[in-house]
């Protein structure tokens, strides 16, 4: 096992996820996920079925509310950036689907087609984001809840030509700003720039200064790691206590319209209500 950074992420070696392996090896993998919040497996060859079956060992799976699944696999979506597109669909820092009452507890992203350089994903550790706040701010945040809003799913997809949007309604949900992980019992910060709109009982304008401060704090470089993908990399993260951010760094696409293609398959773990 090789850590990606002191804050988050570990690469696991010597496991072929396409082959059967024992429950005790699986327990070690799960333990590593709880410790490092993001685990990486390199040089995998995973059909959608193998990808789904491995991910389903962790928890039930669910389909994405706004993106059509790939054929035959309701739990897997394709995240596609075409060569003429500059932005990745998973752009700004976020946790997945926090606009749902029960946001997904994790996801497994498999790199099908990635460039030799570019299209990396950053991850951040939200336990650290909480633990490094002052005691005074921790006390102030404890009773707060925040409203998370999806935005209009139609608009959400017009910029991403490679994606297959579902026809769906906007969703919102209210969650605690500080949540407690059901397994570790540790507290983490639970806001993100993509979906958290305002604190319950306050306007967006009133909420903005503190929300901005918390989002900036959560993205501090020392709380993060940077994952460079190769074809066949699989990354699985705990969505309850992490943020992620797909880099929009295809500058050839921006300048000339001829950049790289990036295709990922994402299997999404079902959700639980944050407490
Ligand atoms: C996501 O937000 O799930 C996608 C991240 C990525 O494509 O790197």
CSV table of C-alpha atoms and ligand atoms in Angstrom, one decimal:
chain,number,residue,atom,x,y,z
A,1,UNK,CA,0.0,0.0,0.0
A,2,UNK,CA,1.4,3.4,-0.9
A,3,UNK,CA,-0.3,6.6,0.4
A,4,UNK,CA,-1.0,9.3,-2.1
A,5,UNK,CA,-0.5,12.1,0.4
A,6,UNK,CA,-0.5,12.3,4.3
A,7,UNK,CA,-4.1,13.6,4.1
A,8,UNK,CA,-6.0,11.2,1.8
A,9,UNK,CA,-5.7,8.4,-0.7
A,10,UNK,CA,-3.8,5.1,-0.8
A,11,UNK,CA,-2.8,2.9,-3.8
A,12,UNK,CA,-3.2,-0.8,-3.2
A,13,UNK,CA,-1.0,-3.2,-5.0
A,14,UNK,CA,-1.2,-6.8,-6.1
A,15,UNK,CA,-4.9,-7.2,-6.4
A,16,UNK,CA,-6.6,-8.2,-9.7
A,17,UNK,CA,-10.2,-7.1,-9.2
A,18,UNK,CA,-11.4,-9.1,-12.1
A,19,UNK,CA,-10.6,-12.3,-10.3
A,20,UNK,CA,-12.4,-13.8,-7.2
A,21,UNK,CA,-10.7,-12.9,-3.9
A,22,UNK,CA,-11.5,-13.9,-0.3
A,23,UNK,CA,-13.6,-12.0,2.3
A,24,UNK,CA,-10.5,-11.5,4.4
A,25,UNK,CA,-8.8,-9.6,1.5
A,26,UNK,CA,-12.0,-7.7,1.0
A,27,UNK,CA,-12.0,-6.7,4.7
A,28,UNK,CA,-8.4,-5.4,4.3
A,29,UNK,CA,-9.5,-3.3,1.3
A,30,UNK,CA,-12.5,-1.9,3.3
A,31,UNK,CA,-10.2,-1.1,6.2
A,32,UNK,CA,-7.9,0.7,3.9
A,33,UNK,CA,-10.8,2.7,2.6
A,34,UNK,CA,-11.9,3.7,6.1
A,35,UNK,CA,-8.3,4.8,6.9
A,36,UNK,CA,-7.5,6.6,3.7
A,37,UNK,CA,-11.0,7.6,2.4
A,38,UNK,CA,-9.9,7.0,-1.2
A,39,UNK,CA,-8.3,3.8,-2.6
A,40,UNK,CA,-6.7,3.3,-5.9
A,41,UNK,CA,-6.1,0.1,-8.0
A,42,UNK,CA,-3.9,0.3,-11.1
A,43,UNK,CA,-3.8,-1.7,-14.3
A,44,UNK,CA,-7.3,-3.3,-13.9
A,45,UNK,CA,-9.3,-4.7,-16.8
A,46,UNK,CA,-12.9,-4.4,-15.7
A,47,UNK,CA,-16.0,-5.1,-17.8
A,48,UNK,CA,-19.0,-3.2,-16.5
A,49,UNK,CA,-20.2,-6.4,-14.8
A,50,UNK,CA,-16.9,-6.8,-12.9
A,51,UNK,CA,-16.9,-3.1,-12.0
A,52,UNK,CA,-20.4,-3.4,-10.7
A,53,UNK,CA,-19.8,-6.7,-8.8
A,54,UNK,CA,-16.7,-5.4,-7.1
A,55,UNK,CA,-18.4,-2.1,-6.0
A,56,UNK,CA,-21.5,-3.9,-4.8
A,57,UNK,CA,-19.4,-5.8,-2.2
A,58,UNK,CA,-19.2,-2.5,-0.3
A,59,UNK,CA,-22.9,-1.5,-0.3
A,60,UNK,CA,-26.1,-1.5,-2.4
A,61,UNK,CA,-25.8,0.5,-5.7
A,62,UNK,CA,-28.1,3.1,-7.1
A,63,UNK,CA,-28.6,4.8,-10.5
A,64,UNK,CA,-27.8,8.5,-11.0
A,65,UNK,CA,-30.8,10.8,-10.8
A,66,UNK,CA,-29.8,13.0,-13.8
A,67,UNK,CA,-27.6,10.8,-16.0
A,68,UNK,CA,-28.7,7.9,-18.1
A,69,UNK,CA,-26.9,4.6,-17.3
A,70,UNK,CA,-24.9,2.6,-19.8
A,71,UNK,CA,-26.8,-0.1,-21.5
A,72,UNK,CA,-27.6,-3.1,-19.3
A,73,UNK,CA,-26.1,-1.6,-16.1
A,74,UNK,CA,-28.5,0.8,-14.3
A,75,UNK,CA,-25.9,1.4,-11.6
A,76,UNK,CA,-23.1,2.7,-14.0
A,77,UNK,CA,-22.9,6.0,-15.9
A,78,UNK,CA,-20.4,7.0,-18.5
A,79,UNK,CA,-18.6,10.4,-17.8
A,80,UNK,CA,-17.4,11.6,-21.2
A,81,UNK,CA,-15.4,14.6,-22.2
A,82,UNK,CA,-15.1,14.8,-26.0
A,83,UNK,CA,-11.8,16.2,-27.5
A,84,UNK,CA,-13.4,19.5,-28.4
A,85,UNK,CA,-14.7,20.1,-24.8
A,86,UNK,CA,-12.7,22.0,-22.2
A,87,UNK,CA,-14.8,21.3,-19.1
A,88,UNK,CA,-15.1,18.0,-17.3
A,89,UNK,CA,-18.5,17.1,-16.0
A,90,UNK,CA,-17.2,16.6,-12.5
A,91,UNK,CA,-15.6,20.0,-12.5
A,92,UNK,CA,-16.0,22.2,-9.4
A,93,UNK,CA,-15.2,20.8,-5.9
A,94,UNK,CA,-18.1,18.7,-4.6
A,95,UNK,CA,-19.4,15.6,-3.0
A,96,UNK,CA,-21.7,13.6,-5.2
A,97,UNK,CA,-25.5,14.2,-5.2
A,98,UNK,CA,-25.6,16.1,-1.8
A,99,UNK,CA,-28.9,17.6,-3.0
A,100,UNK,CA,-30.6,14.2,-2.3
A,101,UNK,CA,-32.1,13.4,1.2
A,102,UNK,CA,-29.7,10.4,1.3
A,103,UNK,CA,-26.6,11.3,-0.7
A,104,UNK,CA,-24.6,8.4,-1.9
A,105,UNK,CA,-22.0,7.0,0.5
A,106,UNK,CA,-19.4,6.5,-2.2
A,107,UNK,CA,-18.5,5.8,-5.8
A,108,UNK,CA,-16.1,3.7,-7.8
A,109,UNK,CA,-14.7,5.5,-10.9
A,110,UNK,CA,-12.9,3.5,-13.6
A,111,UNK,CA,-10.7,5.1,-16.2
A,112,UNK,CA,-11.7,3.6,-19.6
A,113,UNK,CA,-9.8,6.2,-21.8
A,114,UNK,CA,-7.6,8.9,-20.4
A,115,UNK,CA,-4.8,11.1,-21.8
A,116,UNK,CA,-1.1,10.5,-20.8
A,117,UNK,CA,-1.2,14.0,-19.2
A,118,UNK,CA,-4.2,16.0,-17.9
A,119,UNK,CA,-7.7,15.2,-16.6
A,120,UNK,CA,-6.5,14.4,-13.1
A,121,UNK,CA,-8.9,14.4,-10.2
A,122,UNK,CA,-8.2,16.1,-6.8
A,123,UNK,CA,-9.7,14.7,-3.6
A,124,UNK,CA,-10.0,16.4,-0.2
A,125,UNK,CA,-10.3,15.0,3.4
A,126,UNK,CA,-13.3,16.6,5.1
A,127,UNK,CA,-12.4,15.2,8.6
A,128,UNK,CA,-9.3,17.3,8.4
A,129,UNK,CA,-11.3,20.3,7.2
A,130,UNK,CA,-13.5,20.0,10.3
A,131,UNK,CA,-10.7,19.1,12.8
A,132,UNK,CA,-8.5,22.1,11.9
A,133,UNK,CA,-11.2,24.7,12.6
A,134,UNK,CA,-11.0,26.7,15.8
A,135,UNK,CA,-13.1,25.4,18.8
A,136,UNK,CA,-15.2,28.5,18.6
A,137,UNK,CA,-16.1,28.0,14.9
A,138,UNK,CA,-16.8,24.3,15.6
A,139,UNK,CA,-19.2,25.2,18.3
A,140,UNK,CA,-20.9,27.8,16.0
A,141,UNK,CA,-21.3,25.2,13.2
A,142,UNK,CA,-22.6,22.4,15.3
A,143,UNK,CA,-26.3,23.4,15.3
A,144,UNK,CA,-26.3,24.6,11.7
A,145,UNK,CA,-28.0,22.9,8.8
A,146,UNK,CA,-27.5,23.8,5.1
A,147,UNK,CA,-29.7,23.6,2.0
A,148,UNK,CA,-28.2,21.7,-0.9
A,149,UNK,CA,-29.7,22.3,-4.3
A,150,UNK,CA,-29.0,20.4,-7.6
A,151,UNK,CA,-29.6,23.3,-10.0
A,152,UNK,CA,-31.7,22.8,-13.1
A,153,UNK,CA,-30.7,19.3,-14.4
A,154,UNK,CA,-31.3,20.5,-18.0
A,155,UNK,CA,-28.9,23.5,-17.7
A,156,UNK,CA,-26.6,21.2,-15.8
A,157,UNK,CA,-26.0,19.1,-18.9
A,158,UNK,CA,-26.1,21.5,-21.9
A,159,UNK,CA,-22.4,22.1,-21.5
A,160,UNK,CA,-21.4,18.4,-21.6
A,161,UNK,CA,-22.1,17.0,-25.1
A,162,UNK,CA,-20.7,13.6,-24.3
A,163,UNK,CA,-23.1,13.0,-21.4
A,164,UNK,CA,-26.6,11.4,-21.6
A,165,UNK,CA,-29.0,13.5,-19.4
A,166,UNK,CA,-32.2,12.0,-18.0
A,167,UNK,CA,-35.3,14.1,-18.0
A,168,UNK,CA,-35.5,15.0,-14.3
A,169,UNK,CA,-36.6,17.6,-11.8
A,170,UNK,CA,-34.3,19.7,-9.7
A,171,UNK,CA,-33.9,18.4,-6.1
A,172,UNK,CA,-33.0,19.9,-2.8
A,173,UNK,CA,-32.3,18.6,0.7
A,174,UNK,CA,-31.2,20.1,4.1
A,175,UNK,CA,-28.3,18.5,5.9
A,176,UNK,CA,-26.2,19.1,9.0
A,177,UNK,CA,-23.2,21.2,8.3
A,178,UNK,CA,-21.1,18.9,10.6
A,179,UNK,CA,-21.9,15.2,10.2
A,180,UNK,CA,-20.8,12.2,12.1
A,181,UNK,CA,-19.5,9.1,10.2
A,182,UNK,CA,-21.6,6.1,11.3
A,183,UNK,CA,-18.5,3.8,11.4
A,184,UNK,CA,-15.6,5.9,12.6
A,185,UNK,CA,-17.8,8.2,14.9
A,186,UNK,CA,-15.6,11.1,13.7
A,187,UNK,CA,-17.1,14.5,12.7
A,188,UNK,CA,-16.5,16.1,9.3
A,189,UNK,CA,-17.5,19.2,7.5
A,190,UNK,CA,-20.4,18.6,5.1
A,191,UNK,CA,-20.7,21.6,2.7
A,192,UNK,CA,-19.5,21.9,-0.9
A,193,UNK,CA,-19.3,24.7,-3.5
A,194,UNK,CA,-21.3,22.9,-6.2
A,195,UNK,CA,-24.5,22.2,-4.3
A,196,UNK,CA,-24.6,24.0,-0.9
A,197,UNK,CA,-26.6,27.1,-1.3
A,198,UNK,CA,-27.3,28.6,2.1
A,199,UNK,CA,-27.7,27.9,5.8
A,200,UNK,CA,-31.2,26.9,6.9
A,201,UNK,CA,-33.0,30.1,8.1
A,202,UNK,CA,-30.6,32.4,6.4
A,203,UNK,CA,-30.5,34.0,2.9
A,204,UNK,CA,-27.9,33.1,0.3
A,205,UNK,CA,-26.4,36.6,0.8
A,206,UNK,CA,-26.2,36.1,4.6
A,207,UNK,CA,-24.7,32.7,4.2
A,208,UNK,CA,-22.2,33.4,1.5
A,209,UNK,CA,-19.2,34.8,3.6
A,210,UNK,CA,-19.2,31.8,6.0
A,211,UNK,CA,-19.9,29.2,3.2
A,212,UNK,CA,-17.1,30.7,1.1
A,213,UNK,CA,-14.7,30.6,4.0
A,214,UNK,CA,-15.6,26.9,4.8
A,215,UNK,CA,-15.3,25.8,1.1
A,216,UNK,CA,-11.9,27.7,0.7
A,217,UNK,CA,-10.7,26.0,3.9
A,218,UNK,CA,-11.8,22.5,2.8
A,219,UNK,CA,-9.8,22.9,-0.4
A,220,UNK,CA,-6.5,23.8,1.3
A,221,UNK,CA,-3.8,21.9,-0.6
A,222,UNK,CA,-2.5,20.1,2.5
A,223,UNK,CA,-5.9,18.4,2.9
A,224,UNK,CA,-5.9,17.0,-0.6
A,225,UNK,CA,-4.2,14.6,-3.0
A,226,UNK,CA,-4.0,14.5,-6.8
A,227,UNK,CA,-4.9,11.4,-8.7
A,228,UNK,CA,-3.3,10.9,-12.1
A,229,UNK,CA,-5.4,8.4,-14.0
A,230,UNK,CA,-4.1,5.8,-16.5
A,231,UNK,CA,-6.3,3.5,-18.5
A,232,UNK,CA,-7.4,0.8,-16.2
A,233,UNK,CA,-7.2,2.8,-12.9
A,234,UNK,CA,-10.1,2.3,-10.5
A,235,UNK,CA,-10.6,4.7,-7.6
A,236,UNK,CA,-13.2,4.2,-4.9
A,237,UNK,CA,-14.0,6.9,-2.3
A,238,UNK,CA,-16.1,7.6,0.7
A,239,UNK,CA,-18.4,10.4,-0.4
A,240,UNK,CA,-19.5,11.2,3.1
A,241,UNK,CA,-16.1,12.6,4.2
A,242,UNK,CA,-14.4,13.7,0.9
A,243,UNK,CA,-14.8,16.3,-1.8
A,244,UNK,CA,-13.4,15.8,-5.4
A,245,UNK,CA,-12.7,18.0,-8.3
A,246,UNK,CA,-12.0,16.9,-11.9
A,247,UNK,CA,-9.4,19.3,-13.4
A,248,UNK,CA,-10.5,21.3,-16.4
A,249,UNK,CA,-7.0,21.5,-17.9
A,250,UNK,CA,-7.5,20.5,-21.5
A,251,UNK,CA,-6.0,23.7,-22.8
A,252,UNK,CA,-5.6,22.4,-26.4
A,253,UNK,CA,-9.4,21.9,-26.5
A,254,UNK,CA,-9.8,25.5,-25.2
A,255,UNK,CA,-7.4,27.0,-27.8
A,256,UNK,CA,-7.9,24.8,-30.9
A,257,UNK,CA,-10.9,22.6,-30.2
A,258,UNK,CA,-8.7,19.5,-30.5
A,259,UNK,CA,-7.8,18.2,-27.1
A,260,UNK,CA,-8.1,14.8,-25.5
A,261,UNK,CA,-11.0,12.4,-25.0
A,262,UNK,CA,-11.6,11.2,-21.4
A,263,UNK,CA,-14.1,8.4,-20.6
A,264,UNK,CA,-14.8,7.2,-17.1
A,265,UNK,CA,-17.4,4.7,-15.8
A,266,UNK,CA,-18.8,5.5,-12.4
A,267,UNK,CA,-20.7,3.0,-10.2
A,268,UNK,CA,-22.5,4.8,-7.4
A,269,UNK,CA,-23.1,3.4,-3.9
A,270,UNK,CA,-26.6,4.0,-2.5
A,271,UNK,CA,-27.2,6.8,0.0
A,272,UNK,CA,-27.8,7.3,3.7
A,273,UNK,CA,-29.1,10.4,5.6
A,274,UNK,CA,-26.3,12.4,7.1
A,275,UNK,CA,-26.5,12.8,10.9
B,1,LIG,C1,-17.4,12.8,-10.6
B,1,LIG,O1,-17.6,13.9,-10.1
B,1,LIG,O2,-17.9,11.8,-10.1
B,1,LIG,C2,-16.4,12.6,-11.7
B,1,LIG,C3,-15.0,12.9,-11.3
B,1,LIG,C4,-14.1,12.8,-12.5
B,1,LIG,O3,-14.5,12.6,-13.6
B,1,LIG,O4,-12.8,12.8,-12.2
